[in-house]
Coordinates of C-alpha atoms in Angstrom, one line a residue:
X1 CA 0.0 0.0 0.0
X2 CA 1.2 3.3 -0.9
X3 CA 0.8 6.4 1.3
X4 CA 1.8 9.2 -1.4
X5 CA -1.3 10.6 -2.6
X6 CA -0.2 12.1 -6.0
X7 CA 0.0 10.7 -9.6
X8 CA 3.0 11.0 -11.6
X9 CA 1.3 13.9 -13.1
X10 CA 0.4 15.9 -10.0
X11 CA 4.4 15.9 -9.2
X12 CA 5.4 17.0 -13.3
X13 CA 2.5 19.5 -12.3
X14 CA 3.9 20.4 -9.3
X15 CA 7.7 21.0 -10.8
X16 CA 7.0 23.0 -13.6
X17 CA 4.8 25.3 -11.3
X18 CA 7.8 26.2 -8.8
X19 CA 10.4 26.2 -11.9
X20 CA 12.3 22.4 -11.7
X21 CA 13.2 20.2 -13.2
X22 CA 12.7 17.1 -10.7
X23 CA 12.6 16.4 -7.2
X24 CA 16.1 15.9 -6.6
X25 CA 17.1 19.4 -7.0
X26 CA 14.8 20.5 -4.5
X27 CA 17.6 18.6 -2.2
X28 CA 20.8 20.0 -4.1
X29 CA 21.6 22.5 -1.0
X30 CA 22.0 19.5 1.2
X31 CA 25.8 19.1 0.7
X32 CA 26.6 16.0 -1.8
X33 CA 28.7 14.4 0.5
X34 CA 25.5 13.8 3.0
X35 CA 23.6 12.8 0.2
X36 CA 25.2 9.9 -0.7
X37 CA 25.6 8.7 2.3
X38 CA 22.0 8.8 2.6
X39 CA 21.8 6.8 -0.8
X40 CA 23.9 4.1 0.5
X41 CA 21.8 3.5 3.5
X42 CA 19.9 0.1 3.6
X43 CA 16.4 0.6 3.9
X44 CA 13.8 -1.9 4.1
X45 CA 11.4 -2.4 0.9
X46 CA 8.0 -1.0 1.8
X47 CA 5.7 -3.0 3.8
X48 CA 1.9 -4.2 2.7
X49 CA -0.2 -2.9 5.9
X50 CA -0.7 -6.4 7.2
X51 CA 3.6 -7.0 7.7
X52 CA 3.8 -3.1 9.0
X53 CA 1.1 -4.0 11.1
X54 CA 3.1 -6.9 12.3
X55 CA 6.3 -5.5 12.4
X56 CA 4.9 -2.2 14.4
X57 CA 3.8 -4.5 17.0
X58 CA 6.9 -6.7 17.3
X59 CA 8.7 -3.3 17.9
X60 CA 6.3 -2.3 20.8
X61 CA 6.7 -6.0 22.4
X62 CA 9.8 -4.9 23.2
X63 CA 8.6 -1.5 25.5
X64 CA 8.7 -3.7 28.9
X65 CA 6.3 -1.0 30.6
X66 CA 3.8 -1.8 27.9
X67 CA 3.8 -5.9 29.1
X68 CA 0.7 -6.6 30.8
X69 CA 2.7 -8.9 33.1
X70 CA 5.0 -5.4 34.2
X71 CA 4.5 -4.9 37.5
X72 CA 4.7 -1.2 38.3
X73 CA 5.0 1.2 41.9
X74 CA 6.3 3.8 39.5
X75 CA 4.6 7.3 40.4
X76 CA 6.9 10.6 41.1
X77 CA 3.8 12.6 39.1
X78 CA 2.2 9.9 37.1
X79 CA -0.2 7.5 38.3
X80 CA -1.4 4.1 37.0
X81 CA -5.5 5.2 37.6
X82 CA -8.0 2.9 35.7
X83 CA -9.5 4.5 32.4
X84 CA -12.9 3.0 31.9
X85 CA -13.3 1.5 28.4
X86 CA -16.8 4.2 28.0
X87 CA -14.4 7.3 28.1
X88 CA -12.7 6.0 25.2
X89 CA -16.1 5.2 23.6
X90 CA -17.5 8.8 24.1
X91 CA -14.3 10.4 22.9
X92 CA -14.9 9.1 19.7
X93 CA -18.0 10.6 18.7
X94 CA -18.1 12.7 15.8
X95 CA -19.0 15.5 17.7
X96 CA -15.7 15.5 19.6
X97 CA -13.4 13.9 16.8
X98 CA -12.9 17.8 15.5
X99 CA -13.4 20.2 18.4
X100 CA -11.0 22.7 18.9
X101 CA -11.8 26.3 20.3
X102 CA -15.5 27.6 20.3
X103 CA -14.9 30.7 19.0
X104 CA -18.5 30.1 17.9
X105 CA -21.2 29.1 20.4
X106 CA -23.6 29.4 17.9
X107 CA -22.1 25.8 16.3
X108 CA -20.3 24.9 19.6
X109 CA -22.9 24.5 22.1
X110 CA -21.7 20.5 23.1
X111 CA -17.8 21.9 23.7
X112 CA -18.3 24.7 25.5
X113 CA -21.3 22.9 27.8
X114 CA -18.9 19.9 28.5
X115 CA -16.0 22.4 29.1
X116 CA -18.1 24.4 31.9
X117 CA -18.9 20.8 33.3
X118 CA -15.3 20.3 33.5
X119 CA -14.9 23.4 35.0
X120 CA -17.8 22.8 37.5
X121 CA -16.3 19.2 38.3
X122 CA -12.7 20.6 39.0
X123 CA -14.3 23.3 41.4
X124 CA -16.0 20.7 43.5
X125 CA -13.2 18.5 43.9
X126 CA -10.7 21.1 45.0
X127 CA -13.4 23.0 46.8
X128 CA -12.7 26.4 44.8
X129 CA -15.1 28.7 42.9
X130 CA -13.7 29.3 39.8
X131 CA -11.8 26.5 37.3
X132 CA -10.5 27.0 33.8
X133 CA -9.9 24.4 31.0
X134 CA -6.9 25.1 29.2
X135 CA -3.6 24.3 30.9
X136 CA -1.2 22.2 28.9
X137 CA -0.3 20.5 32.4
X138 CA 0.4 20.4 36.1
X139 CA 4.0 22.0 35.8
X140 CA 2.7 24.8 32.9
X141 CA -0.2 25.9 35.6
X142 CA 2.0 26.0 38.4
X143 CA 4.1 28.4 36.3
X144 CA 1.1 30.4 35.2
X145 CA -0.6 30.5 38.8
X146 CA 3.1 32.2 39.2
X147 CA 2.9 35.0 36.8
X148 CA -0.4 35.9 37.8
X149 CA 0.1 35.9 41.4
X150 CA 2.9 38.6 40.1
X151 CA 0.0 40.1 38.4
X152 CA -2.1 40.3 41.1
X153 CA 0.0 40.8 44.0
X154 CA 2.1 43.7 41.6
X155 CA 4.9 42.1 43.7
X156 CA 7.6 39.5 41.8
X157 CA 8.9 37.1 44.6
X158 CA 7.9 33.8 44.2
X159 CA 9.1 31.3 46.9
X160 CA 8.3 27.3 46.3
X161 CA 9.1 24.7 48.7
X162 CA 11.8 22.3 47.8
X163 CA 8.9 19.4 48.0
X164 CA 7.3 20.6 44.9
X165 CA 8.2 18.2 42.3
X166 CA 11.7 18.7 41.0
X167 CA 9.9 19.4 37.3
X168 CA 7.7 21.7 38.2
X169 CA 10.2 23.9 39.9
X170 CA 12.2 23.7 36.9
X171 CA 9.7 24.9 34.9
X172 CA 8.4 27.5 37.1
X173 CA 12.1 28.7 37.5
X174 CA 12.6 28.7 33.4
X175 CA 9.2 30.8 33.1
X176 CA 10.9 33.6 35.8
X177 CA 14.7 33.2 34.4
X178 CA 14.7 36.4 33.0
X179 CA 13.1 38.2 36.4
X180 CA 16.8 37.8 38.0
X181 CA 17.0 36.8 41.2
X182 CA 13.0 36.7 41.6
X183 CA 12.5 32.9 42.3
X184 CA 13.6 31.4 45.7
X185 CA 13.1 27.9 47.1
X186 CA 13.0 27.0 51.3
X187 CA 13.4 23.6 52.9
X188 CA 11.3 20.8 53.9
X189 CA 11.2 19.5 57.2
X190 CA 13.6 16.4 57.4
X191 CA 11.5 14.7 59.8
X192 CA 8.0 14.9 58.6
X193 CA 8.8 15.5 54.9
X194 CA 6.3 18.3 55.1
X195 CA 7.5 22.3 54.3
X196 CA 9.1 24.1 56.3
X197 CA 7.4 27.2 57.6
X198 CA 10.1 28.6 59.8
X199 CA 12.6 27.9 57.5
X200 CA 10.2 30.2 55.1
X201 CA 9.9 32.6 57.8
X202 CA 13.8 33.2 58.0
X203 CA 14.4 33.4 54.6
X204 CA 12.1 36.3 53.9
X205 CA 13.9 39.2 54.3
X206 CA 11.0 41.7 53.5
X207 CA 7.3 39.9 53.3
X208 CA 6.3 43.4 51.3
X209 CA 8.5 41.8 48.2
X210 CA 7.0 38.6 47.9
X211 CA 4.2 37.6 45.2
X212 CA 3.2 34.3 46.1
X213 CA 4.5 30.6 48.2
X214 CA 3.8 27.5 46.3
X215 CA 3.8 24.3 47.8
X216 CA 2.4 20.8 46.8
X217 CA 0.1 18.3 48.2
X218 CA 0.4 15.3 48.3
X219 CA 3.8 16.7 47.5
X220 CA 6.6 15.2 45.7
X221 CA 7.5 12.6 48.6
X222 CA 3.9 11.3 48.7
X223 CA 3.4 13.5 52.1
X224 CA 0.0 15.3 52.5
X225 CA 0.3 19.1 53.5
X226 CA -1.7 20.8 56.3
X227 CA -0.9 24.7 54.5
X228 CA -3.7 26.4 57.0
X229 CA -0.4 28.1 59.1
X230 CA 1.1 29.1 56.0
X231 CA -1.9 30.7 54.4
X232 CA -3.0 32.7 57.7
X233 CA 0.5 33.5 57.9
X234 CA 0.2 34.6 54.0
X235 CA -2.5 36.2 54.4
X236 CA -1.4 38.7 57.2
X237 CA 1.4 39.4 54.7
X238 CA -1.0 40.1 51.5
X239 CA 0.8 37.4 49.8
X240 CA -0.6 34.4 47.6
X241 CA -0.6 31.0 48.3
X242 CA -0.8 28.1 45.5
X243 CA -1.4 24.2 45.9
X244 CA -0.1 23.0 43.7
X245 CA -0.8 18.9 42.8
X246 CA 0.0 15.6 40.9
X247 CA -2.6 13.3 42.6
X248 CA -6.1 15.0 42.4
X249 CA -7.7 11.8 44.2
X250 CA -6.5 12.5 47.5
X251 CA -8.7 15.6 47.7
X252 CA -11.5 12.7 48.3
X253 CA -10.3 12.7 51.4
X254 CA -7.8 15.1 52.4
X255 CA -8.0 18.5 52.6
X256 CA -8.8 20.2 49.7
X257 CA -6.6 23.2 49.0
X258 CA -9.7 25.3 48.7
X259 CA -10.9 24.6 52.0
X260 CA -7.7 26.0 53.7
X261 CA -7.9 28.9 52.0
X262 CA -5.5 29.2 49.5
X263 CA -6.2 31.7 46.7
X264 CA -4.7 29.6 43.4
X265 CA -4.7 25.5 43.1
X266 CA -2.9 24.4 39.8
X267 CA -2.2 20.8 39.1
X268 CA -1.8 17.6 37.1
X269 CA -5.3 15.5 36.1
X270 CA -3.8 12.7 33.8
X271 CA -5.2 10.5 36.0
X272 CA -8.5 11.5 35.8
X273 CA -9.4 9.5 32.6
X274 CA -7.0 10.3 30.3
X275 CA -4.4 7.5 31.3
X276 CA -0.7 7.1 31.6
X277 CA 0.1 6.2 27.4
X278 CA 3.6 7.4 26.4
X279 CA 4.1 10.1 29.4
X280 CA 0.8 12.4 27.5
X281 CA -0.9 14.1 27.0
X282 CA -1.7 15.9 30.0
X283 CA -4.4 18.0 31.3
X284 CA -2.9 20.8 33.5
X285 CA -5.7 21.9 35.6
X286 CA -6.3 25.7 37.2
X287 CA -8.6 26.7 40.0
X288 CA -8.5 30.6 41.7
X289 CA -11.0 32.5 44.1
X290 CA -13.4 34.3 42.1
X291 CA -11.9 37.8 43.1
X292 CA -9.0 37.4 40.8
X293 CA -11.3 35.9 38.3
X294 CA -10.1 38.3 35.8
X295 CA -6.2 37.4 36.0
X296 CA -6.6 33.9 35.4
X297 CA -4.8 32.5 32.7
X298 CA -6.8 31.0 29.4
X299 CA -10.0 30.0 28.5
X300 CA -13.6 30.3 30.5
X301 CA -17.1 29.0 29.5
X302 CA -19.7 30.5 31.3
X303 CA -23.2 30.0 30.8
X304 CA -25.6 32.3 29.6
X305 CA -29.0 33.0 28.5
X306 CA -29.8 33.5 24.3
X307 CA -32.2 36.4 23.3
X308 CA -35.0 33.5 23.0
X309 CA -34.0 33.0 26.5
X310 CA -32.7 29.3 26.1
X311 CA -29.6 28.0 28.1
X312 CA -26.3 28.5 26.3
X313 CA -22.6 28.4 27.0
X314 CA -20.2 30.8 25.2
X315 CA -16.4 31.4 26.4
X316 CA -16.8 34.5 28.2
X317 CA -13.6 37.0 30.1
X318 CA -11.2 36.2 27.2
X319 CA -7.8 37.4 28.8
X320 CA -5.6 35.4 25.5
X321 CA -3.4 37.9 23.8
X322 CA -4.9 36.6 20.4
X323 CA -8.3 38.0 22.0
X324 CA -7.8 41.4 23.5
X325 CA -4.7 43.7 23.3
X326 CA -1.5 42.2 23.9
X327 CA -0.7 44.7 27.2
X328 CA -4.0 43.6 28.5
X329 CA -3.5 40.0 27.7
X330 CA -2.7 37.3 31.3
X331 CA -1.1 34.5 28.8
X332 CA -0.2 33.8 25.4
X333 CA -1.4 29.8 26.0
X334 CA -2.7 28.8 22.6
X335 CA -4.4 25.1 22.9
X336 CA -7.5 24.5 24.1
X337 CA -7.2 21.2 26.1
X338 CA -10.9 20.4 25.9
X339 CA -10.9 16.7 24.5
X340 CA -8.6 16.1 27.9
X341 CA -11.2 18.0 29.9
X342 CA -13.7 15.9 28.1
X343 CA -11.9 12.5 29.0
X344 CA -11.9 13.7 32.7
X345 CA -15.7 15.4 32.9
X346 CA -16.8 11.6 31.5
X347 CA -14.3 9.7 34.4
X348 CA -16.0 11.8 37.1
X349 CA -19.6 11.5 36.2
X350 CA -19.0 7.8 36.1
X351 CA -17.3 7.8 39.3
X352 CA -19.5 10.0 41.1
X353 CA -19.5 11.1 44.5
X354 CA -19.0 8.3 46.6
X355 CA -17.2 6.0 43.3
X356 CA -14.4 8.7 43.9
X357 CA -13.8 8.5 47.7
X358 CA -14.0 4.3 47.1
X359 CA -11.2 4.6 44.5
X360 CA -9.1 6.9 47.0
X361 CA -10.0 5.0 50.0
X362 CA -8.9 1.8 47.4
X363 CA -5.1 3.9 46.7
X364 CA -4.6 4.2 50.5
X365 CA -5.3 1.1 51.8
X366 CA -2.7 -0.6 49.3
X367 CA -0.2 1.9 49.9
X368 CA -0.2 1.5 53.2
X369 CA -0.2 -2.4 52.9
X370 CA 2.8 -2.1 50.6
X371 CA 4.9 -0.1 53.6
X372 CA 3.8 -2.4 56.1
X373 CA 5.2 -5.2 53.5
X374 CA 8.5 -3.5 53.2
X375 CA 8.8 -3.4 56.9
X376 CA 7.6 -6.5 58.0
X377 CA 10.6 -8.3 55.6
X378 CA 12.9 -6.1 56.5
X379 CA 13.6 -4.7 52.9
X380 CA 12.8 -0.7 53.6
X381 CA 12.0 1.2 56.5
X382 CA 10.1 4.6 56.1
X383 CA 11.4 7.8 55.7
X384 CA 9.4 10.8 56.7
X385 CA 6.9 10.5 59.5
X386 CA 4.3 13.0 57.8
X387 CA 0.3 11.6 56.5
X388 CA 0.8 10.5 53.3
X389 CA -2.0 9.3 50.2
X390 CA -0.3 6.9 47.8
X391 CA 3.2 6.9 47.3
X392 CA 5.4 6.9 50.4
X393 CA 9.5 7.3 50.7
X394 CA 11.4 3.9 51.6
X395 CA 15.0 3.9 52.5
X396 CA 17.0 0.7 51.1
X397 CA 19.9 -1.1 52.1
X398 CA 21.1 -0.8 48.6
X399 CA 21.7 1.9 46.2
X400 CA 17.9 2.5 44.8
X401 CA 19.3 2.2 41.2
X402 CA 20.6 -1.0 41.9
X403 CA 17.6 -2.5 43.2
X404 CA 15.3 -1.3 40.8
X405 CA 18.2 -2.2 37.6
X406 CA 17.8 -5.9 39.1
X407 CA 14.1 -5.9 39.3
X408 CA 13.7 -4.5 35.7
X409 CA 15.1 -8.3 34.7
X410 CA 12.2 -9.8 36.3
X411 CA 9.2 -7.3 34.9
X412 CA 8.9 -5.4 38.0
X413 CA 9.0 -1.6 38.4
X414 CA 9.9 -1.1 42.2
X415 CA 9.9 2.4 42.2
X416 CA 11.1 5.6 41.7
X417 CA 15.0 6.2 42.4
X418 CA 15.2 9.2 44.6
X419 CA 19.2 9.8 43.8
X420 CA 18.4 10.5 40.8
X421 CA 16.9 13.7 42.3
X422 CA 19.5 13.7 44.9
X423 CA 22.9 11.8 45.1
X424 CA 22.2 12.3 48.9
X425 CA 19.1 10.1 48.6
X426 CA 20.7 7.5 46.7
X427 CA 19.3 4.6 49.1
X428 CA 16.0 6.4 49.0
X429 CA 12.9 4.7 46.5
X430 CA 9.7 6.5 45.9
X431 CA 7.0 3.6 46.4
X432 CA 3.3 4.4 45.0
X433 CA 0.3 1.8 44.5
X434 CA -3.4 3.1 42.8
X435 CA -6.1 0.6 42.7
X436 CA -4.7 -1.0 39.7
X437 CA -1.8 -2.6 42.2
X438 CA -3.1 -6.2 43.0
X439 CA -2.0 -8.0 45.8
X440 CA -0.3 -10.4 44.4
X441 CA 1.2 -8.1 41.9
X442 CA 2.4 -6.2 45.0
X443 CA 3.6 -9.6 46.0
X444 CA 6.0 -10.4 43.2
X445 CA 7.7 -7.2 43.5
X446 CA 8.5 -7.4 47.3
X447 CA 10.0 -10.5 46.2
X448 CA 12.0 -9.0 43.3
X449 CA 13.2 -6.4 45.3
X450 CA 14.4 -9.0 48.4
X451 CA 16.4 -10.7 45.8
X452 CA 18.0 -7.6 44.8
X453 CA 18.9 -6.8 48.2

């Protein structure tokens, strides 16, 4: 089967029009040399689509994380939720297939209604009035929730606790690298894992100068946050505080960021029905109090009344620089994420209230199984003291990377190596289970990793 639409004809067409003589010489200022060497390399013959087929799926065989028999406690900002088989269903309606931006409601009445579902879903979960629908991901909206507590605040500090993820700081640091000197990081308490408040406290020089504190929970360590000292203490300082998040379950029953009274929750919600696939696509989420409603970042749908007095949605307080003048403008994000949103306004309606805490109440009871394991054989004890969700620190008896290098021979996934992060934690694994881990599954890997030790 061929996969090049035009006849021989089309291409003489095609030549004459732009004033050669054949395809080659659109090639000639490649230097010769190169070329030939590309000439000379040996290629395959084409495939029919029945032995590319075959061939494609011999290659992917090979990706051990794709085995259904690969055991995996792999988390560090990616979790291994369930996708129900209807959410892939739904996404393929023809309705869907196609949608991009509704710049007309008129024609866009499904998208922009399931968008402000989304919206309304997000809100509920993290217990804040307004939600957007168009962050690329968790570490993009973390670094927008930056800028516009900048924005807001008219201050430029921004301080983030060294238990954000190590990505996410990265990126928030790359949005600020040319604010010099504006981005600053504090410690984490060594004990509980948790940030460190006084160590905040001592750091800050002049309160008047700082924009926002960011911090994570569950943060990067697996360790749920208690923020209601910081955010009083924020408050009395006019400054912002952001949640930020990987692991949107655990607001089923933690404390959601909202309800402590922080002013900006941005986050990761992969695992709300979109799944894990090759490392994307993500869905960044973004949540603010409805007072700086007009410095969020990206898109809004809001619903409205027509002139016949029907129900509509339209996207309403525009603030992209494509939309209103570029001075005015919070964000230049382009791409509407609304077939992500879609995937994860279908997840929650199926899992509903109570199918939501279940599932969380499911992630906590086998994470905390799995530690017990480690401890009871001996093969991990754990690190930090603080509550934690799904994904707890262990501390080996072995270089992590050694123990999880040997595992990988048997299928297993034991964890995340925390040297890589750190050298310091070099003995350190990050350990996570969702209700996909099975106990036997859980089993096999204790195992692996006993043998490694």
């Amino acid at each position: 089967m061929r996969y090049i639409p035009h006849t021989a004809e089309d291409i003489a067409r095609m030549l004459q029009a732009i004033g050669v003589e054949s395809i080659d010489e659109l090639f000639e200022s490649i230097p010769a040399e190169l070329r030939e060497k590309a000439s000379q390399l040996e290629l395959p013959p084409p495939m029919s689509e029945i032995a590319l087929d075959r061939h494609l799926g011999g290659l992917a065989s090979r990706n051990q994380a794709a085995d259904p028999s690969t055991v995996s406690l792999l988390g560090a900002g990616c979790y291994d939720h369930v996708v129900p088989q209807a959410i892939s269903q739904l996404l393929l309606r023809a309705e869907f297939l196609t949608s991009y931006t509704p710049y007309q409601p008129e024609i866009s009445q499904g998208t922009t209604k399931t968008i402000f579902e989304f919206q309304s879903m997000v809100s509920e979960v993290l217990e804040m009035p307004i939600a957007n629908a168009s962050m690329y991901d968790g570490a993009h909206a973390t670094a927008e929730a930056a800028l516009m507590a900048q924005r807001v605040s008219r201050r430029d500090q921004v301080w983030v606790s060294k238990s954000v993820h190590p990505e996410y700081r990265e990126v928030i640091e790359t949005y600020l690298r040319y604010q010099d000197g504006v981005y600053r990081e504090f410690e984490v308490d060594a004990t509980t894992g948790q940030l460190d408040l006084d160590d905040l406290k001592a750091r800050i020089e002049d309160p008047k100068k700082v924009a926002c504190v960011i911090f994570q929970t569950p943060n990067f360590f697996g360790v749920l946050e208690d923020p209601r000292e910081l955010v009083a203490w924020a408050q009395e300082h006019k400054i912002l505080t952001v949640a930020a998040f990987n692991e949107p379950h655990a607001f089923a029953l933690a404390m959601p960021p909202g309800s402590a009274g922080v002013d900006i929750c941005a986050g990761e919600g992969m695992g709300l029905g979109v799944g894990l696939s090759y490392g994307g696509p993500a869905l960044g989420i973004f949540a603010a109090r409805e007072k700086h409603l007009r410095a969020m970042p990206g898109r809004l749908s809001g619903q409205t009344v027509d002139a016949m007095g029907r129900e509509g949605y339209v996207l309403t307080l525009s603030t992209r620089e494509q939309h209103i003048r570029r001075a005015k403008a919070t964000s230049n994000i382009c791409t509407n994420q609304g077939l992500m949103a879609l995937a994860a306004a279908i997840y929650l309606s199926l899992m509903g209230r109570e199918g939501f805490k279940e599932l969380a109440q499911l992630n906590m009871a086998r994470a905390r199984y799995a530690l017990e394991a480690f401890e009871e054989r001996g093969l991990g004890t754990r690190v930090y003291t603080g509550p934690f969700f799904n994904e707890v620190v262990v501390e080996l008896a072995a270089p992590a990377r050694e123990v999880i290098d040997a595992c990988l021979e048997q299928g297993i996934i034991p964890g995340f190596d925390l040297g890589s992060v750190n050298p310091a934690w070099s003995h350190r694994m990050l350990v996570a289970c969702t209700e996909m881990t099975t106990a036997e599954s859980l089993d096999r890997a204790l195992d692996a990793v006993a043998a490694a030790l």
